[in-house]
DNA sequence: GCACTAAGATAGTCTTAGCTG
DNA sequence: CAGCTAAGACTATCTTAGTGC
């Protein structure tokens, strides 16, 4: 379950940020309101604000987005990954320990030098 | 040179988006105004707007950010990579062909299952 | 409880018109 | 030319107060 965020069924017509946020929240099992509160949003506006983000009505500032990312345990950059493959790569990077990250970086370095 | 964006010297106290944008632009060799025009910003406001973004005074909407990413040939998510290592990974991913991306994804998948 | 919304209050960005090195 | 800025015009988000399931 924690490895399958991008497999969740989210409307592909939603704007990028909305789509990624909704996928990550559904994967976490939190309600919109509880996610907002967990991210430090005022309890009286949390429900409306997270809903507006997920429906693509509004976009939060980067600080709010960072709090959401932390609450959802995903790297901040995940919200703006345009391709699903890059989204997966970023999610997996976020789950690796320091040693595995080094290994992954080394692999990417080698591959990019081959081109 | 094209592989060294994160090595550029950019004020680490700048907000995240400003820091990544400036590093990518300096690497590209474009002026602030020329980058803005290349990204489709009106020629009369391009200089002011890109400068405001790089100084952290303002942040563009996601569509403008996507145009900037395209002009700079970096993945959109790069602008919000909080850690330099993740920024490098995203940049390198953006430079790989489809086959190398698959290889990199497979490596990340294996590593994340080991944890 | 959960997802969602309208609309006014509020807070942001954008444009213009400059400046300095 | 390149980098940068103030401030008013403009446009976005946030809060409040609700709705329906």
Coordinates of C-alpha atoms (C1' of nucleotides) in Angstrom, one line a residue:
Chain A
X1 CA 0.0 0.0 0.0
X2 CA 2.7 2.6 0.8
X3 CA 4.5 1.8 -2.4
X4 CA 1.4 2.3 -4.6
X5 CA 0.4 5.9 -4.6
X6 CA 0.5 6.4 -8.3
X7 CA -1.7 3.3 -8.8
X8 CA -4.6 5.0 -7.1
X9 CA -7.4 6.1 -9.3
X10 CA -7.5 9.9 -9.5
X11 CA -9.1 11.9 -12.2
X12 CA -6.3 12.5 -14.8
X13 CA -7.9 15.7 -15.9
X14 CA -7.2 17.4 -12.6
X15 CA -4.4 19.9 -12.5
X16 CA -1.0 18.4 -11.6
X17 CA -0.8 19.5 -8.0
X18 CA -4.4 18.5 -7.3
X19 CA -3.8 15.0 -8.8
X20 CA -0.7 14.3 -6.8
X21 CA -2.1 15.6 -3.5
X22 CA -5.2 13.6 -3.8
X23 CA -3.3 10.4 -4.7
X24 CA -1.0 10.8 -1.7
X25 CA -3.8 11.6 0.7
X26 CA -6.0 8.7 -0.4
X27 CA -2.9 6.5 0.1
X28 CA -2.5 7.9 3.6
X29 CA -6.1 7.2 4.6
X30 CA -6.6 10.7 6.1
X31 CA -9.7 12.8 5.4
X32 CA -9.2 16.2 3.8
X33 CA -9.9 17.9 7.1
X34 CA -7.6 15.7 9.1
X35 CA -4.8 16.2 6.6
X36 CA -5.1 19.9 6.8
X37 CA -5.0 19.9 10.6
X38 CA -2.0 17.5 10.5
X39 CA -0.3 20.1 8.2
X40 CA -0.9 22.9 10.7
X41 CA -3.9 24.5 8.9
X42 CA -6.5 26.2 11.1
X43 CA -9.1 23.6 12.0
X44 CA -12.0 25.8 10.9
X45 CA -10.7 26.3 7.4
X46 CA -8.8 23.0 6.9
X47 CA -11.7 21.1 5.2
X48 CA -12.4 23.9 2.7
X49 CA -8.7 24.5 1.9
X50 CA -7.7 21.0 1.3
X51 CA -10.8 20.4 -0.8
X52 CA -10.0 23.5 -2.9
X53 CA -6.4 22.2 -3.4
X54 CA -7.6 18.7 -4.5
X55 CA -10.3 20.0 -6.8
X56 CA -7.8 22.3 -8.5
X57 CA -9.7 25.4 -7.4
X58 CA -6.7 26.9 -5.6
X59 CA -3.0 26.1 -5.1
X60 CA -1.2 26.6 -1.8
X61 CA 2.0 28.5 -1.2
X62 CA 5.2 26.5 -1.0
X63 CA 5.3 26.6 2.9
X64 CA 1.8 25.0 3.1
X65 CA 2.8 22.5 0.4
X66 CA 5.9 21.6 2.4
X67 CA 3.7 21.0 5.5
X68 CA 1.4 18.8 3.5
X69 CA 4.3 16.9 2.1
X70 CA 5.6 16.2 5.6
X71 CA 2.3 15.1 6.9
X72 CA 1.9 12.7 3.9
X73 CA 5.5 11.6 4.1
X74 CA 6.3 12.4 0.5
X75 CA 9.1 14.6 -0.9
X76 CA 7.8 18.1 -1.7
X77 CA 8.9 17.8 -5.3
X78 CA 6.5 14.9 -5.8
X79 CA 3.5 17.3 -6.0
X80 CA 5.0 18.7 -9.2
X81 CA 6.2 15.6 -11.0
X82 CA 4.6 15.8 -14.4
X83 CA 5.2 12.2 -15.5
X84 CA 4.0 9.2 -13.4
X85 CA 7.4 7.6 -13.7
X86 CA 9.2 10.6 -12.3
X87 CA 6.5 10.7 -9.5
X88 CA 7.3 7.1 -8.7
X89 CA 11.1 7.8 -8.7
X90 CA 10.6 10.7 -6.3
X91 CA 8.4 8.7 -4.0
X92 CA 10.8 5.8 -3.8
X93 CA 13.7 8.1 -3.2
X94 CA 11.8 9.5 -0.3
X95 CA 11.5 6.0 1.2
X96 CA 15.2 5.1 0.9
X97 CA 17.8 5.3 3.6
X98 CA 20.9 7.4 3.1
X99 CA 23.0 4.4 1.8
X100 CA 20.4 3.4 -0.8
X101 CA 20.0 7.0 -1.9
X102 CA 23.8 7.1 -2.6
X103 CA 23.5 3.9 -4.7
X104 CA 20.6 5.3 -6.6
X105 CA 22.4 8.6 -7.3
X106 CA 25.5 6.7 -8.5
X107 CA 23.3 4.7 -10.9
X108 CA 21.7 7.8 -12.3
X109 CA 25.1 9.5 -12.7
X110 CA 26.4 6.5 -14.6
X111 CA 23.4 6.3 -16.9
X112 CA 23.5 10.1 -17.6
X113 CA 27.2 9.8 -18.6
X114 CA 26.4 7.0 -21.1
X115 CA 24.1 9.2 -23.2
Chain B
X1 CA 28.6 22.2 -17.7
X2 CA 25.1 20.9 -18.5
X3 CA 25.6 18.3 -15.7
X4 CA 26.6 20.8 -13.1
X5 CA 23.6 22.9 -12.2
X6 CA 23.7 22.1 -8.5
X7 CA 27.4 23.0 -8.4
X8 CA 26.6 26.6 -9.3
X9 CA 27.0 29.1 -6.5
X10 CA 23.6 30.4 -5.5
X11 CA 22.7 32.0 -2.2
X12 CA 21.6 29.1 0.0
X13 CA 19.3 31.5 2.0
X14 CA 17.1 32.1 -1.0
X15 CA 13.7 30.4 -0.9
X16 CA 13.7 27.0 -2.6
X17 CA 12.1 27.9 -5.9
X18 CA 14.3 31.0 -6.3
X19 CA 17.4 29.0 -5.6
X20 CA 16.6 26.3 -8.1
X21 CA 15.5 28.7 -10.8
X22 CA 18.6 30.8 -10.5
X23 CA 20.9 27.8 -10.6
X24 CA 19.2 26.5 -13.7
X25 CA 19.2 29.8 -15.5
X26 CA 22.9 30.5 -14.7
X27 CA 23.7 27.1 -16.1
X28 CA 21.7 27.9 -19.3
X29 CA 23.6 31.1 -19.9
X30 CA 20.4 33.1 -20.5
X31 CA 19.8 36.5 -18.9
X32 CA 16.7 37.0 -16.7
X33 CA 14.9 38.9 -19.4
X34 CA 15.7 36.4 -22.2
X35 CA 14.6 33.5 -20.1
X36 CA 11.3 35.2 -19.5
X37 CA 10.7 35.8 -23.1
X38 CA 11.8 32.3 -24.0
X39 CA 9.1 31.1 -21.5
X40 CA 6.4 33.2 -23.2
X41 CA 6.3 36.1 -20.7
X42 CA 5.5 39.5 -22.2
X43 CA 8.7 41.2 -23.2
X44 CA 7.9 44.4 -21.2
X45 CA 7.5 42.6 -17.9
X46 CA 9.9 39.6 -18.4
X47 CA 12.9 41.3 -16.7
X48 CA 10.9 42.3 -13.6
X49 CA 9.1 39.0 -13.2
X50 CA 12.0 36.7 -13.5
X51 CA 14.0 38.9 -11.2
X52 CA 11.2 38.7 -8.6
X53 CA 11.1 34.9 -8.9
X54 CA 14.9 34.6 -8.5
X55 CA 15.0 37.0 -5.5
X56 CA 12.2 35.1 -3.8
X57 CA 9.9 38.2 -3.9
X58 CA 7.2 36.4 -5.8
X59 CA 6.4 32.8 -7.0
X60 CA 4.9 32.1 -10.4
X61 CA 1.8 29.9 -11.0
X62 CA 2.4 26.3 -12.1
X63 CA 1.8 27.1 -15.8
X64 CA 4.5 29.8 -15.9
X65 CA 6.8 27.5 -13.9
X66 CA 6.2 24.8 -16.5
X67 CA 7.1 27.2 -19.3
X68 CA 10.3 28.1 -17.4
X69 CA 11.1 24.5 -16.9
X70 CA 10.7 23.8 -20.6
X71 CA 12.9 26.8 -21.6
X72 CA 15.6 25.6 -19.2
X73 CA 15.2 22.0 -20.2
X74 CA 14.7 20.7 -16.6
X75 CA 11.8 18.7 -15.2
X76 CA 9.2 20.9 -13.5
X77 CA 9.6 19.1 -10.2
X78 CA 13.2 20.2 -10.1
X79 CA 12.2 23.6 -8.9
X80 CA 10.8 22.1 -5.7
X81 CA 13.5 19.6 -4.8
X82 CA 14.3 20.4 -1.2
X83 CA 17.5 18.4 -1.1
X84 CA 20.4 18.9 -3.5
X85 CA 20.7 15.1 -4.0
X86 CA 17.1 14.8 -5.1
X87 CA 17.6 17.9 -7.3
X88 CA 20.5 16.1 -9.0
X89 CA 18.5 12.9 -9.4
X90 CA 15.6 14.8 -11.0
X91 CA 17.9 16.7 -13.4
X92 CA 19.7 13.5 -14.4
X93 CA 16.4 11.7 -14.9
X94 CA 15.4 14.6 -17.3
X95 CA 18.5 14.0 -19.4
X96 CA 18.0 10.2 -19.8
X97 CA 16.4 8.5 -22.8
X98 CA 13.4 6.2 -22.3
X99 CA 15.5 3.0 -21.9
X100 CA 17.8 4.5 -19.3
X101 CA 14.8 5.8 -17.4
X102 CA 13.4 2.3 -17.2
X103 CA 16.8 1.1 -15.8
X104 CA 16.8 3.8 -13.2
X105 CA 13.2 3.1 -12.2
X106 CA 14.0 -0.6 -11.8
X107 CA 17.0 0.2 -9.6
X108 CA 14.9 2.5 -7.4
X109 CA 12.2 -0.2 -7.2
X110 CA 14.7 -2.8 -6.1
X111 CA 16.3 -0.6 -3.5
X112 CA 12.9 0.5 -2.0
X113 CA 11.9 -3.2 -1.6
X114 CA 15.1 -3.9 0.3
X115 CA 14.3 -1.5 3.1
Chain C
dG1 C1' -18.2 12.6 9.6
dC2 C1' -16.8 13.6 4.9
dA3 C1' -16.7 16.0 0.5
dC4 C1' -17.7 20.1 -1.3
dT5 C1' -19.0 25.2 -2.5
dA6 C1' -20.2 30.6 -2.9
dA7 C1' -18.7 34.9 -2.0
dG8 C1' -16.6 38.6 0.5
dA9 C1' -12.2 39.5 3.1
dT10 C1' -7.7 39.2 2.6
dA11 C1' -3.1 38.5 0.5
dG12 C1' -0.7 37.5 -3.2
dT13 C1' 1.3 38.6 -8.1
dC14 C1' 1.9 41.6 -12.3
dT15 C1' 2.8 45.8 -14.8
dT16 C1' 4.8 50.0 -15.3
dA17 C1' 8.3 53.1 -14.8
dG18 C1' 12.0 53.7 -13.4
dC19 C1' 17.0 53.0 -10.9
dT20 C1' 22.3 51.5 -10.7
dG21 C1' 26.8 49.3 -12.2
Chain D
dC1 C1' 22.8 45.4 -21.3
dA2 C1' 21.9 43.0 -17.0
dG3 C1' 20.1 43.0 -12.6
dC4 C1' 17.0 45.0 -9.7
dT5 C1' 13.0 47.6 -7.3
dA6 C1' 8.6 50.5 -5.6
dA7 C1' 4.0 50.8 -5.8
dG8 C1' -0.5 50.8 -7.7
dA9 C1' -3.4 47.7 -10.6
dC10 C1' -4.9 43.4 -10.8
dT11 C1' -5.8 38.6 -9.5
dA12 C1' -5.2 35.0 -6.7
dT13 C1' -6.2 32.5 -2.1
dC14 C1' -8.4 32.1 2.6
dT15 C1' -12.2 32.3 5.8
dT16 C1' -16.8 31.9 6.9
dA17 C1' -21.0 29.9 6.6
dG18 C1' -23.2 26.9 4.7
dT19 C1' -25.0 22.5 1.6
dG20 C1' -26.0 17.4 0.8
dC21 C1' -24.8 12.5 1.4

